[in-house]
């Protein structure tokens, strides 16, 4: 089970999926309120639990009571909450932040503002996304904070990201929820094996600033760094991401049998 980050779609995992399929049946979902995903129920507040509820429904529809779960950024946090609910055989959380206090620190507030601004800007860019994605220098200008090498991104995938962010209708209310609520608590209740994965060039949630709180919340978790990878490591180094996941799941393949 693969879960994408905030403002993205399942295609954040597209380079990794073929590398996982020889060993696993793979399902990459679109989160509620994101482009291609289900619409949120009327009157229901955006929250991490809302997203996890949607992922559980996807698992139920696939006939999976549990799964090896991996998520990146917001998807990593969703994966941890899914594991807390007992739905994960193993959990891999990549480029994830958790355990913030209400309102967050200055860094998290700046991240929220930048996401809000980018959401508004991409709504204009999405009218002609190829214009902004075809040139390597423009890709670097747009995504230097999310990728270590955005100029190497495929133009079609970059255009998809622009449209996906523009059509992430739930993003403003998600950012508002995150300002008014602390991060999920009780992650130490997770009973399945967990690995926390930190891209070395993550400029959104760098380990040096946010890693310690997450590691302290999950003292039994394995911890790995991804050298050379940015926040969206699934595109920067899909082979390394796949290897880290597969080495972990292979060591725990029989845990739930």
C-alpha atoms as a printed R data frame, in Angstrom:
    type eleno elety resid chain resno       x       y       z
1   ATOM     1    CA   UNK     A     1   0.000   0.000   0.000
2   ATOM     2    CA   UNK     A     2   1.584   3.263  -1.167
3   ATOM     3    CA   UNK     A     3   0.404   6.690   0.025
4   ATOM     4    CA   UNK     A     4   1.410   9.961  -1.615
5   ATOM     5    CA   UNK     A     5   2.162  13.331  -0.042
6   ATOM     6    CA   UNK     A     6  -0.017  16.395   0.416
7   ATOM     7    CA   UNK     A     7  -1.076  18.028  -2.841
8   ATOM     8    CA   UNK     A     8   0.145  15.050  -4.875
9   ATOM     9    CA   UNK     A     9  -1.369  11.966  -6.439
10  ATOM    10    CA   UNK     A    10  -0.501   8.287  -6.656
11  ATOM    11    CA   UNK     A    11   1.967   9.152  -9.457
12  ATOM    12    CA   UNK     A    12   4.511  10.250  -6.875
13  ATOM    13    CA   UNK     A    13   5.116   6.509  -6.593
14  ATOM    14    CA   UNK     A    14   5.099   5.718 -10.324
15  ATOM    15    CA   UNK     A    15   8.895   5.220 -10.697
16  ATOM    16    CA   UNK     A    16   8.989   2.910  -7.659
17  ATOM    17    CA   UNK     A    17   5.988   0.688  -8.424
18  ATOM    18    CA   UNK     A    18   7.636  -1.470 -11.134
19  ATOM    19    CA   UNK     A    19  10.533  -2.124  -8.762
20  ATOM    20    CA   UNK     A    20   8.197  -3.377  -6.019
21  ATOM    21    CA   UNK     A    21   5.850  -5.468  -8.165
22  ATOM    22    CA   UNK     A    22   8.153  -8.501  -8.547
23  ATOM    23    CA   UNK     A    23   7.823  -9.094  -4.793
24  ATOM    24    CA   UNK     A    24   4.507  -7.471  -3.837
25  ATOM    25    CA   UNK     A    25   1.022  -6.843  -5.103
26  ATOM    26    CA   UNK     A    26   0.955  -3.023  -5.159
27  ATOM    27    CA   UNK     A    27  -1.882  -0.562  -4.607
28  ATOM    28    CA   UNK     A    28  -1.113   3.180  -4.817
29  ATOM    29    CA   UNK     A    29  -4.075   5.277  -3.682
30  ATOM    30    CA   UNK     A    30  -5.261   8.847  -4.154
31  ATOM    31    CA   UNK     A    31  -6.094  10.532  -0.863
32  ATOM    32    CA   UNK     A    32  -9.484  12.080  -0.188
33  ATOM    33    CA   UNK     A    33  -9.789  15.619  -1.546
34  ATOM    34    CA   UNK     A    34  -6.773  15.232  -3.833
35  ATOM    35    CA   UNK     A    35  -6.893  15.148  -7.623
36  ATOM    36    CA   UNK     A    36  -8.332  11.799  -8.687
37  ATOM    37    CA   UNK     A    37  -9.347  10.876  -5.139
38  ATOM    38    CA   UNK     A    38 -12.780  10.739  -3.512
39  ATOM    39    CA   UNK     A    39 -14.466  13.971  -2.484
40  ATOM    40    CA   UNK     A    40 -14.592  14.563   1.273
41  ATOM    41    CA   UNK     A    41 -17.959  13.957   2.943
42  ATOM    42    CA   UNK     A    42 -20.018  17.114   3.367
43  ATOM    43    CA   UNK     A    43 -19.386  18.861   6.664
44  ATOM    44    CA   UNK     A    44 -16.430  16.659   7.637
45  ATOM    45    CA   UNK     A    45 -13.298  18.478   8.780
46  ATOM    46    CA   UNK     A    46 -10.033  17.884   6.962
47  ATOM    47    CA   UNK     A    47  -7.701  15.888   9.188
48  ATOM    48    CA   UNK     A    48  -5.185  13.078   9.114
49  ATOM    49    CA   UNK     A    49  -7.915  10.726  10.356
50  ATOM    50    CA   UNK     A    50 -10.080  11.623   7.358
51  ATOM    51    CA   UNK     A    51  -7.293  10.557   5.001
52  ATOM    52    CA   UNK     A    52  -6.598   7.357   6.917
53  ATOM    53    CA   UNK     A    53 -10.302   6.499   6.911
54  ATOM    54    CA   UNK     A    54 -10.185   6.749   3.105
55  ATOM    55    CA   UNK     A    55  -7.107   4.536   2.870
56  ATOM    56    CA   UNK     A    56  -8.799   1.935   5.069
57  ATOM    57    CA   UNK     A    57 -11.767   1.915   2.703
58  ATOM    58    CA   UNK     A    58  -9.379   1.363  -0.210
59  ATOM    59    CA   UNK     A    59  -7.821  -1.548   1.667
60  ATOM    60    CA   UNK     A    60 -11.232  -3.016   2.437
61  ATOM    61    CA   UNK     A    61 -12.240  -2.721  -1.219
62  ATOM    62    CA   UNK     A    62  -9.064  -4.582  -2.205
63  ATOM    63    CA   UNK     A    63  -9.783  -7.301   0.358
64  ATOM    64    CA   UNK     A    64  -6.712  -6.470   2.438
65  ATOM    65    CA   UNK     A    65  -7.026  -6.642   6.208
66  ATOM    66    CA   UNK     A    66  -3.381  -5.624   6.547
67  ATOM    67    CA   UNK     A    67  -0.591  -4.621   4.179
68  ATOM    68    CA   UNK     A    68   2.984  -3.489   4.048
69  ATOM    69    CA   UNK     A    69   2.443   0.279   4.029
70  ATOM    70    CA   UNK     A    70   4.744   3.028   2.784
71  ATOM    71    CA   UNK     A    71   4.042   6.735   2.599
72  ATOM    72    CA   UNK     A    72   5.897   9.922   1.837
73  ATOM    73    CA   UNK     A    73   5.439  13.259   3.645
74  ATOM    74    CA   UNK     A    74   1.712  13.510   4.552
75  ATOM    75    CA   UNK     A    75   1.415   9.943   3.272
76  ATOM    76    CA   UNK     A    76   4.091   8.861   5.737
77  ATOM    77    CA   UNK     A    77   2.092  10.307   8.586
78  ATOM    78    CA   UNK     A    78  -1.029   8.560   7.258
79  ATOM    79    CA   UNK     A    79   0.962   5.318   7.122
80  ATOM    80    CA   UNK     A    80   1.940   5.690  10.782
81  ATOM    81    CA   UNK     A    81  -1.655   6.313  11.849
82  ATOM    82    CA   UNK     A    82  -2.763   3.340   9.747
83  ATOM    83    CA   UNK     A    83  -0.177   1.245  11.576
84  ATOM    84    CA   UNK     A    84  -1.462   2.523  14.925
85  ATOM    85    CA   UNK     A    85  -4.905   1.256  13.875
86  ATOM    86    CA   UNK     A    86  -3.448  -2.208  13.327
87  ATOM    87    CA   UNK     A    87  -3.760  -2.252   9.542
88  ATOM    88    CA   UNK     A    88  -0.032  -2.423   8.710
89  ATOM    89    CA   UNK     A    89   2.292  -5.447   8.577
90  ATOM    90    CA   UNK     A    90   5.204  -3.057   8.278
91  ATOM    91    CA   UNK     A    91   5.293   0.729   7.996
92  ATOM    92    CA   UNK     A    92   7.791   2.833   6.064
93  ATOM    93    CA   UNK     A    93   7.484   6.581   6.633
94  ATOM    94    CA   UNK     A    94   9.572   8.740   4.284
95  ATOM    95    CA   UNK     A    95  10.209  12.492   4.730
96  ATOM    96    CA   UNK     A    96   7.579  12.650   7.470
97  ATOM    97    CA   UNK     A    97   6.884  15.064  10.286
98  ATOM    98    CA   UNK     A    98   4.757  14.214  13.327
99  ATOM    99    CA   UNK     A    99   4.081  15.290  16.872
100 ATOM   100    CA   UNK     A   100   3.912  19.045  16.292
101 ATOM   101    CA   UNK     A   101   2.197  21.280  18.810
102 ATOM   102    CA   UNK     A   102  -0.880  23.336  17.987
103 ATOM   103    CA   UNK     A   103   0.192  26.132  15.653
104 ATOM   104    CA   UNK     A   104   3.529  24.476  14.882
105 ATOM   105    CA   UNK     A   105   6.924  26.142  15.024
106 ATOM   106    CA   UNK     A   106   8.162  28.865  12.673
107 ATOM   107    CA   UNK     A   107   9.472  26.331  10.170
108 ATOM   108    CA   UNK     A   108   6.151  24.491   9.932
109 ATOM   109    CA   UNK     A   109   4.249  27.764   9.595
110 ATOM   110    CA   UNK     A   110   6.512  28.736   6.711
111 ATOM   111    CA   UNK     A   111   5.948  25.344   5.062
112 ATOM   112    CA   UNK     A   112   2.183  25.798   5.399
113 ATOM   113    CA   UNK     A   113   2.344  29.278   3.891
114 ATOM   114    CA   UNK     A   114   4.488  28.108   0.992
115 ATOM   115    CA   UNK     A   115   2.080  25.262   0.244
116 ATOM   116    CA   UNK     A   116  -0.863  27.641   0.371
117 ATOM   117    CA   UNK     A   117   0.880  30.048  -1.996
118 ATOM   118    CA   UNK     A   118   1.928  27.291  -4.382
119 ATOM   119    CA   UNK     A   119  -1.634  25.973  -4.439
120 ATOM   120    CA   UNK     A   120  -2.913  29.377  -5.547
121 ATOM   121    CA   UNK     A   121  -0.157  29.863  -8.118
122 ATOM   122    CA   UNK     A   122  -0.610  26.425  -9.692
123 ATOM   123    CA   UNK     A   123  -4.285  27.152 -10.262
124 ATOM   124    CA   UNK     A   124  -3.083  29.727 -12.801
125 ATOM   125    CA   UNK     A   125  -0.271  27.557 -14.147
126 ATOM   126    CA   UNK     A   126  -2.605  24.598 -14.671
127 ATOM   127    CA   UNK     A   127  -4.235  26.404 -17.600
128 ATOM   128    CA   UNK     A   128  -1.127  25.525 -19.630
129 ATOM   129    CA   UNK     A   129   1.054  23.236 -17.486
130 ATOM   130    CA   UNK     A   130   3.342  22.210 -20.357
131 ATOM   131    CA   UNK     A   131   4.511  25.806 -20.616
132 ATOM   132    CA   UNK     A   132   5.973  25.542 -17.128
133 ATOM   133    CA   UNK     A   133   7.241  21.981 -17.249
134 ATOM   134    CA   UNK     A   134   9.060  21.632 -20.559
135 ATOM   135    CA   UNK     A   135  12.219  23.581 -19.662
136 ATOM   136    CA   UNK     A   136  14.757  22.174 -17.160
137 ATOM   137    CA   UNK     A   137  15.498  25.617 -15.687
138 ATOM   138    CA   UNK     A   138  11.826  26.255 -15.031
139 ATOM   139    CA   UNK     A   139  11.472  22.865 -13.373
140 ATOM   140    CA   UNK     A   140  14.375  23.750 -11.076
141 ATOM   141    CA   UNK     A   141  12.851  27.149 -10.283
142 ATOM   142    CA   UNK     A   142   9.506  25.561  -9.423
143 ATOM   143    CA   UNK     A   143  10.641  22.481  -7.503
144 ATOM   144    CA   UNK     A   144  14.110  23.139  -6.064
145 ATOM   145    CA   UNK     A   145  12.617  22.794  -2.551
146 ATOM   146    CA   UNK     A   146  11.052  19.361  -3.228
147 ATOM   147    CA   UNK     A   147  13.595  17.608  -5.450
148 ATOM   148    CA   UNK     A   148  17.345  17.335  -5.369
149 ATOM   149    CA   UNK     A   149  17.461  17.357  -9.191
150 ATOM   150    CA   UNK     A   150  14.176  18.779 -10.515
151 ATOM   151    CA   UNK     A   151  15.720  19.571 -13.894
152 ATOM   152    CA   UNK     A   152  15.878  15.800 -14.509
153 ATOM   153    CA   UNK     A   153  12.141  15.407 -13.955
154 ATOM   154    CA   UNK     A   154  10.066  14.174 -16.854
155 ATOM   155    CA   UNK     A   155   8.133  17.177 -18.286
156 ATOM   156    CA   UNK     A   156   4.867  15.214 -18.448
157 ATOM   157    CA   UNK     A   157   5.152  14.171 -14.804
158 ATOM   158    CA   UNK     A   158   5.975  17.751 -13.813
159 ATOM   159    CA   UNK     A   159   2.888  18.973 -15.666
160 ATOM   160    CA   UNK     A   160   0.850  16.327 -13.822
161 ATOM   161    CA   UNK     A   161   2.167  17.609 -10.470
162 ATOM   162    CA   UNK     A   162   1.191  21.172 -11.345
163 ATOM   163    CA   UNK     A   163  -2.359  20.125 -12.239
164 ATOM   164    CA   UNK     A   164  -2.554  17.834  -9.211
165 ATOM   165    CA   UNK     A   165  -1.613  20.618  -6.808
166 ATOM   166    CA   UNK     A   166  -4.018  23.018  -8.513
167 ATOM   167    CA   UNK     A   167  -6.868  20.526  -8.109
168 ATOM   168    CA   UNK     A   168  -6.144  19.565  -4.505
169 ATOM   169    CA   UNK     A   169  -9.378  21.097  -3.231
170 ATOM   170    CA   UNK     A   170  -8.826  20.012   0.368
171 ATOM   171    CA   UNK     A   171  -5.391  21.597   0.798
172 ATOM   172    CA   UNK     A   172  -6.490  24.963   2.290
173 ATOM   173    CA   UNK     A   173  -8.688  23.284   4.894
174 ATOM   174    CA   UNK     A   174  -5.940  20.733   5.641
175 ATOM   175    CA   UNK     A   175  -3.466  23.539   6.351
176 ATOM   176    CA   UNK     A   176  -6.050  25.246   8.556
177 ATOM   177    CA   UNK     A   177  -6.609  21.984  10.465
178 ATOM   178    CA   UNK     A   178  -2.861  21.534  11.011
179 ATOM   179    CA   UNK     A   179  -2.612  25.026  12.510
180 ATOM   180    CA   UNK     A   180  -5.433  24.371  14.974
181 ATOM   181    CA   UNK     A   181  -4.542  20.833  16.058
182 ATOM   182    CA   UNK     A   182  -1.414  19.086  17.320
183 ATOM   183    CA   UNK     A   183   0.080  16.184  15.432
184 ATOM   184    CA   UNK     A   184  -1.163  12.655  16.132
185 ATOM   185    CA   UNK     A   185  -0.223  11.284  19.532
186 ATOM   186    CA   UNK     A   186   0.326   7.744  20.754
187 ATOM   187    CA   UNK     A   187   2.560   6.552  17.928
188 ATOM   188    CA   UNK     A   188   4.402   4.441  20.494
189 ATOM   189    CA   UNK     A   189   1.286   2.225  20.474
190 ATOM   190    CA   UNK     A   190   2.261   0.934  17.016
191 ATOM   191    CA   UNK     A   191   3.049  -2.770  17.233
192 ATOM   192    CA   UNK     A   192   4.279  -3.537  13.709
193 ATOM   193    CA   UNK     A   193   7.865  -2.954  12.540
194 ATOM   194    CA   UNK     A   194   8.470   0.672  11.524
195 ATOM   195    CA   UNK     A   195  11.256   2.334   9.608
196 ATOM   196    CA   UNK     A   196  11.742   6.089   9.397
197 ATOM   197    CA   UNK     A   197  13.461   7.254   6.234
198 ATOM   198    CA   UNK     A   198  15.036  10.705   5.939
199 ATOM   199    CA   UNK     A   199  16.127  12.071   2.535
200 ATOM   200    CA   UNK     A   200  19.455  13.811   3.066
201 ATOM   201    CA   UNK     A   201  18.485  16.835   0.949
202 ATOM   202    CA   UNK     A   202  14.944  17.249   2.275
203 ATOM   203    CA   UNK     A   203  14.353  21.021   2.476
204 ATOM   204    CA   UNK     A   204  10.724  20.679   3.606
205 ATOM   205    CA   UNK     A   205  11.051  18.484   6.721
206 ATOM   206    CA   UNK     A   206  14.812  18.133   7.236
207 ATOM   207    CA   UNK     A   207  15.915  15.515   9.720
208 ATOM   208    CA   UNK     A   208  18.131  17.951  11.619
209 ATOM   209    CA   UNK     A   209  15.050  19.999  12.523
210 ATOM   210    CA   UNK     A   210  12.210  17.476  12.746
211 ATOM   211    CA   UNK     A   211  13.745  14.029  12.927
212 ATOM   212    CA   UNK     A   212  14.460  13.850  16.643
213 ATOM   213    CA   UNK     A   213  10.847  14.246  17.735
214 ATOM   214    CA   UNK     A   214   9.712  11.512  15.370
215 ATOM   215    CA   UNK     A   215  12.536   9.170  16.368
216 ATOM   216    CA   UNK     A   216  11.797   9.769  20.065
217 ATOM   217    CA   UNK     A   217   8.106   8.985  19.467
218 ATOM   218    CA   UNK     A   218   9.081   5.657  17.878
219 ATOM   219    CA   UNK     A   219  12.131   4.482  19.822
220 ATOM   220    CA   UNK     A   220  12.033   0.960  18.342
221 ATOM   221    CA   UNK     A   221  11.900   2.126  14.726
222 ATOM   222    CA   UNK     A   222  14.724   1.559  12.303
223 ATOM   223    CA   UNK     A   223  16.184   4.797  10.939
224 ATOM   224    CA   UNK     A   224  17.667   5.288   7.488
225 ATOM   225    CA   UNK     A   225  19.035   8.216   5.516
226 ATOM   226    CA   UNK     A   226  18.702   8.530   1.736
227 ATOM   227    CA   UNK     A   227  21.871  10.183   0.440
228 ATOM   228    CA   UNK     A   228  21.367  12.600  -2.421
229 ATOM   229    CA   UNK     A   229  17.554  12.538  -2.318
230 ATOM   230    CA   UNK     A   230  15.190  15.451  -1.774
231 ATOM   231    CA   UNK     A   231  11.768  15.579  -0.160
232 ATOM   232    CA   UNK     A   232  10.119  13.593  -2.978
233 ATOM   233    CA   UNK     A   233  12.666  10.803  -2.867
234 ATOM   234    CA   UNK     A   234  10.470   8.501  -4.950
235 ATOM   235    CA   UNK     A   235  11.467  10.548  -7.994
236 ATOM   236    CA   UNK     A   236  14.993  11.530  -6.992
237 ATOM   237    CA   UNK     A   237  16.150   7.946  -6.379
238 ATOM   238    CA   UNK     A   238  13.404   5.364  -6.973
239 ATOM   239    CA   UNK     A   239  15.879   2.461  -6.954
240 ATOM   240    CA   UNK     A   240  17.136   3.368  -3.497
241 ATOM   241    CA   UNK     A   241  13.608   3.910  -2.152
242 ATOM   242    CA   UNK     A   242  12.497   0.534  -3.510
243 ATOM   243    CA   UNK     A   243  15.548  -1.197  -2.057
244 ATOM   244    CA   UNK     A   244  14.980   0.279   1.403
245 ATOM   245    CA   UNK     A   245  11.327  -0.836   1.353
246 ATOM   246    CA   UNK     A   246  12.005  -4.326  -0.008
247 ATOM   247    CA   UNK     A   247  14.868  -5.083   2.363
248 ATOM   248    CA   UNK     A   248  12.585  -4.128   5.251
249 ATOM   249    CA   UNK     A   249   9.491  -6.037   4.137
250 ATOM   250    CA   UNK     A   250  11.519  -9.138   3.276
251 ATOM   251    CA   UNK     A   251  12.764  -9.354   6.859
252 ATOM   252    CA   UNK     A   252   9.199  -9.225   8.188
253 ATOM   253    CA   UNK     A   253   7.316 -11.150   5.517
254 ATOM   254    CA   UNK     A   254   6.122 -13.829   7.953
255 ATOM   255    CA   UNK     A   255   5.291 -11.592  10.925
256 ATOM   256    CA   UNK     A   256   1.526 -11.686  10.304
257 ATOM   257    CA   UNK     A   257   1.182 -15.230   8.989
